[in-house]
Short mmCIF file of C-alpha atoms and ligand atoms in Angstrom, two decimals:
data_model
loop_
_atom_site.label_atom_id
_atom_site.label_comp_id
_atom_site.label_asym_id
_atom_site.label_seq_id
_atom_site.Cartn_x
_atom_site.Cartn_y
_atom_site.Cartn_z
CA UNK Z 183 29.69 -0.32 -6.31
CA UNK Z 184 30.12 -1.37 -2.95
CA UNK Z 185 27.04 0.03 -2.16
CA UNK Z 186 25.04 -1.24 -4.69
CA UNK Z 187 26.66 -4.70 -4.46
CA UNK Z 188 25.08 -4.03 -0.79
CA UNK Z 189 22.90 -6.32 0.58
CA UNK Z 190 23.10 -4.58 4.27
CA UNK Z 191 24.84 -0.98 5.10
CA UNK Z 192 25.32 0.93 8.44
CA UNK Z 193 25.89 4.44 7.73
CA UNK Z 194 27.44 6.41 10.73
CA UNK Z 195 27.09 10.36 10.63
CA UNK Z 196 29.06 12.98 12.17
CA UNK Z 197 28.02 15.56 14.77
CA UNK Z 198 29.23 18.28 12.18
CA UNK Z 199 26.76 17.60 10.23
CA UNK Z 200 23.71 17.66 11.47
CA UNK Z 201 24.83 21.17 13.54
CA UNK Z 202 26.86 23.46 11.56
CA UNK Z 203 29.83 25.92 13.42
CA UNK Z 204 26.46 28.40 14.46
CA UNK Z 205 24.52 26.24 15.73
CA UNK Z 206 21.97 25.76 13.42
CA UNK Z 207 20.13 22.84 13.21
CA UNK Z 208 21.08 21.19 9.86
CA UNK Z 209 17.86 19.77 8.31
CA UNK Z 210 17.39 20.26 4.53
CA UNK Z 211 20.62 18.69 4.79
CA UNK Z 212 19.05 15.86 6.50
CA UNK Z 213 16.66 15.58 4.44
CA UNK Z 214 17.63 14.73 0.99
CA UNK Z 215 20.08 12.25 3.24
CA UNK Z 216 16.79 10.90 4.26
CA UNK Z 217 16.12 10.94 0.37
CA UNK Z 218 19.43 9.01 0.33
CA UNK Z 219 17.83 5.93 2.62
CA UNK Z 220 14.47 6.15 0.98
CA UNK Z 221 16.62 5.08 -2.10
CA UNK Z 222 18.57 2.69 -0.48
CA UNK Z 223 15.52 0.93 1.25
CA UNK Z 224 13.08 0.69 -2.79
CA UNK Z 225 16.43 -1.10 -3.78
CA UNK Z 226 15.53 -3.56 -0.81
CA UNK Z 227 19.15 -3.47 1.44
CA UNK Z 228 18.63 -3.41 4.97
CA UNK Z 229 19.90 0.27 6.70
CA UNK Z 230 21.36 0.95 9.55
CA UNK Z 231 22.21 4.76 11.04
CA UNK Z 232 25.00 5.31 13.38
CA UNK Z 233 24.27 9.30 14.53
CA UNK Z 234 26.61 11.23 16.87
CA UNK Z 235 25.01 14.88 18.17
CA UNK Z 236 23.57 14.11 21.66
CA UNK Z 237 25.68 16.23 22.77
CA UNK Z 238 26.16 18.62 20.09
CA UNK Z 239 22.02 18.91 20.23
CA UNK Z 240 22.08 18.87 24.36
CA UNK Z 241 24.55 21.74 24.25
CA UNK Z 242 22.01 23.70 22.02
CA UNK Z 243 19.36 23.00 23.81
CA UNK Z 244 20.97 24.28 27.09
CA UNK Z 245 23.68 27.56 25.34
CA UNK Z 246 26.22 25.55 26.24
CA UNK Z 247 29.85 25.40 25.04
CA UNK Z 248 31.04 21.58 24.26
CA UNK Z 249 34.44 22.99 25.21
CA UNK Z 250 35.36 22.14 28.64
CA UNK Z 251 32.76 19.73 30.14
CA UNK Z 252 32.72 17.90 32.62
CA UNK Z 253 32.38 13.53 32.19
CA UNK Z 254 29.33 13.17 34.68
CA UNK Z 255 27.56 17.21 33.13
CA UNK Z 256 28.57 15.57 29.52
CA UNK Z 257 26.07 12.77 29.95
CA UNK Z 258 23.32 14.99 31.58
CA UNK Z 259 23.87 17.21 28.14
CA UNK Z 260 23.55 13.64 25.90
CA UNK Z 261 20.78 12.65 27.97
CA UNK Z 262 18.57 15.44 27.08
CA UNK Z 263 20.67 15.74 23.46
CA UNK Z 264 19.42 12.27 22.22
CA UNK Z 265 15.46 12.53 22.99
CA UNK Z 266 16.99 15.49 20.90
CA UNK Z 267 18.17 14.12 18.00
CA UNK Z 268 15.69 11.25 17.75
CA UNK Z 269 12.97 14.13 17.39
CA UNK Z 270 14.83 15.45 14.86
CA UNK Z 271 15.09 12.98 12.37
CA UNK Z 272 11.67 11.71 13.54
CA UNK Z 273 10.58 15.03 11.28
CA UNK Z 274 12.82 14.79 8.52
CA UNK Z 275 11.93 11.24 7.46
CA UNK Z 276 8.73 11.59 8.56
CA UNK Z 277 8.17 13.12 5.56
CA UNK Z 278 9.35 10.29 3.57
CA UNK Z 279 7.70 7.65 5.63
CA UNK Z 280 10.52 5.79 6.73
CA UNK Z 281 9.83 4.12 10.44
CA UNK Z 282 12.47 4.62 12.79
CA UNK Z 283 13.39 3.33 16.32
CA UNK Z 284 15.71 3.87 18.54
CA UNK Z 285 19.66 1.95 20.12
CA UNK Z 286 21.59 2.86 22.81
CA UNK Z 287 24.77 1.29 22.87
CA UNK Z 288 27.00 1.07 25.90
CA UNK Z 289 30.61 -1.41 25.69
CA UNK Z 290 30.46 -3.79 27.02
CA UNK Z 291 27.17 -4.48 24.81
CA UNK Z 292 29.25 -5.48 21.25
CA UNK Z 293 32.52 -6.33 23.96
CA UNK Z 294 30.83 -9.31 26.05
CA UNK Z 295 29.72 -11.93 23.51
CA UNK Z 296 26.42 -13.61 24.27
CA UNK Z 297 25.03 -9.09 24.68
CA UNK Z 298 27.09 -9.26 20.92
CA UNK Z 299 25.03 -12.10 19.57
CA UNK Z 300 21.24 -10.31 21.64
CA UNK Z 301 21.89 -7.35 19.55
CA UNK Z 302 21.48 -8.80 16.47
CA UNK Z 303 18.62 -10.35 17.40
CA UNK Z 304 16.61 -6.91 17.89
CA UNK Z 305 18.70 -5.12 14.64
CA UNK Z 306 17.06 -8.40 12.51
CA UNK Z 307 13.70 -8.72 14.47
CA UNK Z 308 14.13 -4.23 13.61
CA UNK Z 309 14.09 -5.02 9.80
CA UNK Z 310 11.64 -7.89 9.97
CA UNK Z 311 9.65 -4.91 11.38
CA UNK Z 312 10.52 -2.51 9.25
CA UNK Z 313 12.25 0.07 11.34
CA UNK Z 314 15.30 1.63 10.51
CA UNK Z 315 17.63 1.14 13.99
CA UNK Z 316 18.61 4.44 15.07
CA UNK Z 317 22.27 3.80 16.94
CA UNK Z 318 24.81 6.01 19.00
CA UNK Z 319 26.36 4.96 22.83
CA UNK Z 320 24.61 5.29 26.02
CA UNK Z 321 26.78 8.10 26.51
CA UNK Z 322 24.31 9.19 29.96
CA UNK Z 323 25.62 5.80 31.44
CA UNK Z 324 29.05 4.96 30.31
CA UNK Z 325 31.61 6.21 32.30
CA UNK Z 326 35.24 6.15 30.24
CA UNK Z 327 36.44 2.84 31.32
CA UNK Z 328 33.41 1.55 29.46
CA UNK Z 329 32.72 3.81 26.74
CA UNK Z 330 33.27 4.23 22.96
CA UNK Z 331 34.09 7.44 23.08
CA UNK Z 332 33.55 7.85 19.29
CA UNK Z 333 31.04 6.35 17.40
CA UNK Z 334 33.21 5.65 14.31
CA UNK Z 335 34.99 1.87 16.27
CA UNK Z 336 30.57 2.28 16.93
CA UNK Z 337 29.77 1.86 13.89
CA UNK Z 338 32.39 -0.77 13.11
CA UNK Z 339 31.42 -2.82 15.77
CA UNK Z 340 27.95 -3.19 15.09
CA UNK Z 341 28.62 -3.27 11.00
CA UNK Z 342 30.81 -7.14 13.03
CA UNK Z 343 28.63 -7.57 14.80
CA UNK Z 344 25.56 -7.82 13.33
CA UNK Z 345 27.66 -8.83 9.81
CA UNK Z 346 26.25 -6.00 7.97
CA UNK Z 347 28.64 -6.12 3.74
CA UNK Z 348 29.43 -1.99 4.05
CA UNK Z 349 29.98 0.75 6.20
CA UNK Z 350 29.59 4.04 5.31
CA UNK Z 351 31.54 6.84 7.37
CA UNK Z 352 29.85 10.47 6.79
CA UNK Z 353 31.93 13.36 7.22
CA UNK Z 354 33.53 16.11 6.77
CA UNK Z 355 36.54 14.92 4.88
CA UNK Z 356 37.08 13.57 1.84
CA UNK Z 357 38.47 10.48 2.48
CA UNK Z 358 42.78 9.76 3.48
CA UNK Z 359 44.71 11.99 1.35
CA UNK Z 360 48.41 11.51 1.19
CA UNK Z 361 49.54 14.80 2.78
CA UNK Z 362 46.63 17.65 4.05
CA UNK Z 363 44.49 18.71 1.85
CA UNK Z 364 43.87 22.09 3.00
CA UNK Z 365 47.29 23.23 2.57
CA UNK Z 366 48.74 21.41 -0.26
CA UNK Z 367 46.34 22.30 -3.42
CA UNK Z 368 48.45 19.00 -4.68
CA UNK Z 369 46.98 16.29 -2.30
CA UNK Z 370 45.79 13.29 -3.56
CA UNK Z 371 42.80 11.83 -2.48
CA UNK Z 372 43.98 7.39 -1.66
CA UNK Z 373 41.04 5.80 -3.02
CA UNK Z 374 41.77 2.41 -2.20
CA UNK Z 375 43.58 0.88 1.00
CA UNK Z 376 44.14 -2.82 1.10
CA UNK Z 377 46.24 -2.92 3.31
CA UNK Z 378 46.41 -0.62 6.21
CA UNK Z 379 50.48 -0.43 6.52
CA UNK Z 380 53.02 2.56 7.49
CA UNK Z 381 52.39 4.17 4.70
CA UNK Z 382 48.81 4.56 5.43
CA UNK Z 383 49.44 5.07 8.92
CA UNK Z 384 51.83 7.55 8.32
CA UNK Z 385 48.93 10.07 5.60
CA UNK Z 386 46.81 10.13 9.06
CA UNK Z 387 49.29 12.30 10.50
CA UNK Z 388 49.07 14.67 7.78
CA UNK Z 389 45.36 14.63 7.43
CA UNK Z 390 42.89 17.33 8.81
CA UNK Z 391 40.31 15.85 11.08
CA UNK Z 392 36.42 17.07 11.52
CA UNK Z 393 35.52 18.79 14.48
CA UNK Z 394 34.23 15.13 16.18
CA UNK Z 395 35.57 13.10 18.16
CA UNK Z 396 37.26 10.42 16.29
CA UNK Z 397 39.03 12.42 14.25
CA UNK Z 398 41.50 10.17 11.21
CA UNK Z 399 42.65 7.69 13.30
CA UNK Z 400 39.60 6.59 15.20
CA UNK Z 401 38.23 6.57 11.22
CA UNK Z 402 41.58 3.50 10.57
CA UNK Z 403 41.03 1.66 13.95
CA UNK Z 404 37.86 1.36 12.88
CA UNK Z 405 39.75 0.49 9.17
CA UNK Z 406 40.73 -1.61 11.24
CA UNK Z 407 37.85 -3.44 11.96
CA UNK Z 408 35.62 -3.10 9.63
CA UNK Z 409 39.40 -5.57 7.02
CA UNK Z 410 39.05 -8.28 9.79
CA UNK Z 411 35.51 -9.04 9.83
CA UNK Z 412 34.78 -9.02 5.54
CA UNK Z 413 33.13 -5.73 5.38
CA UNK Z 414 34.08 -2.91 3.22
CA UNK Z 415 34.17 0.58 4.35
CA UNK Z 416 33.91 3.91 3.13
CA UNK Z 417 35.74 7.78 4.33
CA UNK Z 418 33.80 10.20 2.56
CA UNK Z 419 32.41 13.69 2.73
CA UNK Z 420 28.34 13.46 4.01
CA UNK Z 421 29.22 17.63 4.17
CA UNK Z 422 26.68 17.19 0.29
CA UNK Z 423 23.69 17.09 -0.11
CA UNK Z 424 23.22 13.74 -1.06
CA UNK Z 425 26.19 11.81 0.24
CA UNK Z 426 25.27 8.15 -1.01
CA UNK Z 427 24.15 8.97 -4.00
CA UNK Z 428 27.68 10.98 -4.95
CA UNK Z 429 29.05 7.69 -3.34
CA UNK Z 430 27.74 5.84 -5.48
CA UNK Z 431 28.02 7.48 -9.07
CA UNK Z 432 31.29 9.61 -8.66
CA UNK Z 433 33.16 7.69 -5.69
CA UNK Z 434 35.32 10.51 -4.51
CA UNK Z 435 36.71 9.21 -1.49
CA UNK Z 436 38.12 6.42 0.63
CA UNK Z 437 37.34 2.88 0.26
CA UNK Z 438 39.31 0.66 2.52
CA UNK Z 439 38.79 -3.60 0.70
CA UNK Z 440 38.37 -6.11 3.44
CA UNK Z 441 41.10 -8.71 3.66
CA UNK Z 442 39.42 -12.71 2.80
CA UNK Z 443 38.31 -14.21 5.90
CA UNK Z 444 37.16 -17.94 6.61
CA UNK Z 445 36.98 -17.02 10.12
CA UNK Z 446 33.57 -17.37 11.45
CA UNK Z 447 31.72 -15.72 13.79
CA UNK Z 448 33.00 -15.83 16.01
CA UNK Z 449 36.53 -15.72 15.56
CA UNK Z 450 36.38 -12.58 14.29
CA UNK Z 451 34.18 -10.77 16.80
CA UNK Z 452 37.44 -11.90 19.23
CA UNK Z 453 40.06 -10.50 17.45
CA UNK Z 454 38.38 -7.24 16.72
CA UNK Z 455 37.26 -6.60 20.10
CA UNK Z 456 37.89 -2.96 21.28
CA UNK Z 457 38.34 -3.15 24.49
CA UNK Z 458 41.15 -6.16 24.66
CA UNK Z 459 41.93 -6.06 29.15
CA UNK Z 460 45.29 -7.71 29.21
CA UNK Z 461 48.04 -9.24 27.38
CA UNK Z 462 50.15 -12.50 27.90
CA UNK Z 463 53.61 -12.33 26.74
CA UNK Z 464 55.15 -15.93 25.42
CA UNK Z 465 58.37 -17.66 24.92
CA UNK Z 466 59.26 -19.04 21.27
CA UNK Z 467 58.30 -22.36 22.15
CA UNK Z 468 54.56 -22.02 22.39
CA UNK Z 469 54.61 -19.16 18.89
CA UNK Z 470 55.47 -22.06 17.42
CA UNK Z 471 52.57 -24.44 18.75
CA UNK Z 472 50.21 -21.64 18.13
CA UNK Z 473 51.44 -21.77 14.20
CA UNK Z 474 50.47 -25.71 14.68
CA UNK Z 475 46.94 -24.83 15.75
CA UNK Z 476 48.01 -25.87 19.23
CA UNK Z 477 45.92 -24.20 22.70
CA UNK Z 478 48.39 -21.69 24.48
CA UNK Z 479 49.56 -23.36 27.26
CA UNK Z 480 50.67 -22.05 30.50
CA UNK Z 481 53.80 -23.11 30.63
CA UNK Z 482 54.71 -21.01 27.91
CA UNK Z 483 53.89 -17.79 29.56
CA UNK Z 484 56.81 -15.43 30.01
CA UNK Z 485 54.96 -12.69 31.54
CA UNK Z 486 50.88 -10.93 32.49
CA UNK Z 487 50.13 -6.74 31.64
CA UNK Z 488 46.82 -6.04 32.52
CA UNK Z 489 44.09 -7.20 35.78
CA UNK Z 490 41.28 -9.36 33.86
CA UNK Z 491 39.06 -11.46 34.49
CA UNK Z 492 37.70 -16.05 33.34
CA UNK Z 493 36.48 -15.14 29.10
CA UNK Z 494 37.95 -11.45 29.21
CA UNK Z 495 39.82 -11.16 26.22
CA UNK Z 496 43.93 -10.65 25.79
CA UNK Z 497 46.01 -10.28 23.84
CA UNK Z 498 49.41 -12.99 23.18
CA UNK Z 499 52.55 -10.98 22.10
CA UNK Z 500 55.57 -12.07 21.67
CA UNK Z 501 58.71 -11.51 23.28
CA UNK Z 502 59.62 -8.74 20.95
CA UNK Z 503 55.51 -6.70 22.44
CA UNK Z 504 54.72 -8.07 18.95
CA UNK Z 505 50.89 -9.14 18.70
CA UNK Z 506 50.48 -12.84 17.62
CA UNK Z 507 46.66 -13.65 18.62
CA UNK Z 508 44.10 -12.57 20.76
CA UNK Z 509 42.25 -14.51 22.35
CA UNK Z 510 39.40 -15.62 25.17
CA UNK Z 511 41.54 -16.16 28.97
CA UNK Z 512 39.95 -19.74 30.31
CA UNK Z 513 41.86 -18.06 33.66
CA UNK Z 514 41.47 -14.65 35.52
CA UNK Z 515 44.96 -12.43 35.63
CA UNK Z 516 46.05 -13.36 39.54
CA UNK Z 517 45.22 -17.80 38.55
CA UNK Z 518 47.44 -16.85 35.21
CA UNK Z 519 50.63 -15.07 37.29
CA UNK Z 520 51.00 -18.25 40.53
CA UNK Z 521 51.29 -20.34 36.76
CA UNK Z 522 53.13 -19.12 35.13
CA UNK Z 523 55.51 -20.87 33.04
CA UNK Z 524 54.31 -24.80 35.21
CA UNK Z 525 53.68 -27.16 33.06
CA UNK Z 526 49.77 -27.71 32.73
CA UNK Z 527 50.00 -30.83 34.91
CA UNK Z 528 51.28 -28.58 38.37
CA UNK Z 529 48.36 -26.05 37.48
CA UNK Z 530 45.35 -28.69 39.78
CA UNK Z 531 47.92 -28.44 42.68
CA UNK Z 532 49.36 -24.86 42.75
CA UNK Z 533 45.73 -22.97 42.27
CA UNK Z 534 44.12 -25.50 45.42
CA UNK Z 535 40.55 -26.42 42.66
CA UNK Z 536 39.71 -28.16 39.77
CA UNK Z 537 40.17 -26.07 36.69
CA UNK Z 538 41.20 -26.05 32.58
CA UNK Z 539 44.92 -27.00 31.25
CA UNK Z 540 44.57 -24.46 28.84
CA UNK Z 541 45.39 -20.72 29.41
CA UNK Z 542 43.93 -19.77 25.84
CA UNK Z 543 41.94 -22.75 23.83
CA UNK Z 544 42.25 -22.74 20.50
CA UNK Z 545 38.36 -22.66 19.32
CA UNK Z 546 39.02 -19.65 21.38
CA UNK Z 547 41.99 -17.71 19.68
CA UNK Z 548 42.67 -16.38 16.92
CA UNK Z 549 46.15 -15.05 15.16
CA UNK Z 550 46.01 -11.72 14.18
N1 LIG R 889 27.86 9.71 20.79
C1 LIG R 889 28.24 11.25 20.62
C2 LIG R 889 27.42 11.77 20.42
O1 LIG R 889 25.99 11.28 20.24
C3 LIG R 889 29.34 10.88 19.48
C4 LIG R 889 30.39 10.69 19.89
C5 LIG R 889 31.55 10.95 18.65
O2 LIG R 889 31.22 12.82 17.97
O3 LIG R 889 32.05 10.07 18.10
O4 LIG R 889 27.43 13.18 21.17
#
């Protein structure tokens, strides 16, 4: 139902769907998947595919094991495997006359607003040209500090910046269960999740994880981003043939339902940042002011953690270290360190130059 109602869909496939335990490429499955995509395109839906597999296919090509691969080596392996990945898709999708394009993203392409808008524009142009964007992380360039690291969160951020209605994470598990389904015959699949509360978080540790990088934890992180962004998200088993047809007809998967959000695109982007650079701990008075829709002033800031630049994403925490809001800082961390607790009228004097009076302007801030 959610797929049928969507105009724009992101589908993420994990490495284990493309390559099996014996390192065989699952071409037959990919052809069945291409039939699913053909069907979506015929029903006038825009489709973005996020596919893992660069490292797995690179390892296959070089006949080496993925385990114990150091970061710099894995970057080279990904560079070798990415072209294998594209060739594989191209060979199979050609049989269904489906055109593909490649987009390799680094973390900053979704985390820096200007670049995110640019990425969206490229995606829109590809739809206009009748091409299906095939997205992966630019693993050959990204280093550990500037990496998504898993394609689950990458896919959710792509869904969010592109304004997609629905994200399907296809992996080798049926969805989220209340118990480990491998150990408990009576484990129940959770069909719908409205809110990711403590009960849902507890289920995560009980669930088996897939072969890929993420496991259930990153899928839940992805779900949080989707819920805030007004995007439906499913965790579903992709190992079967025609996985999307199966979801549409049987609906045997876990759906995460979006929150109803009045936030505009920019504020959705602020709140679902993957990589906040620092934390501002504020006093009760400042919390009250924020609740009334005011900007965050230096006087309410008690403490600061992390090193960040002007314009970076930061978390705003209350005195009990509970996250209250997120925003874009108008000052860098060194400046905030010097002006925290001070009245706004003193800022220019303390810093020795003229600057803004709000540390985070209300338009750059979103409550959690
Ligand atoms: N980007 C990685 C690759 O293509 C996969 C990351 C993941 O497994 O989520 O190999």
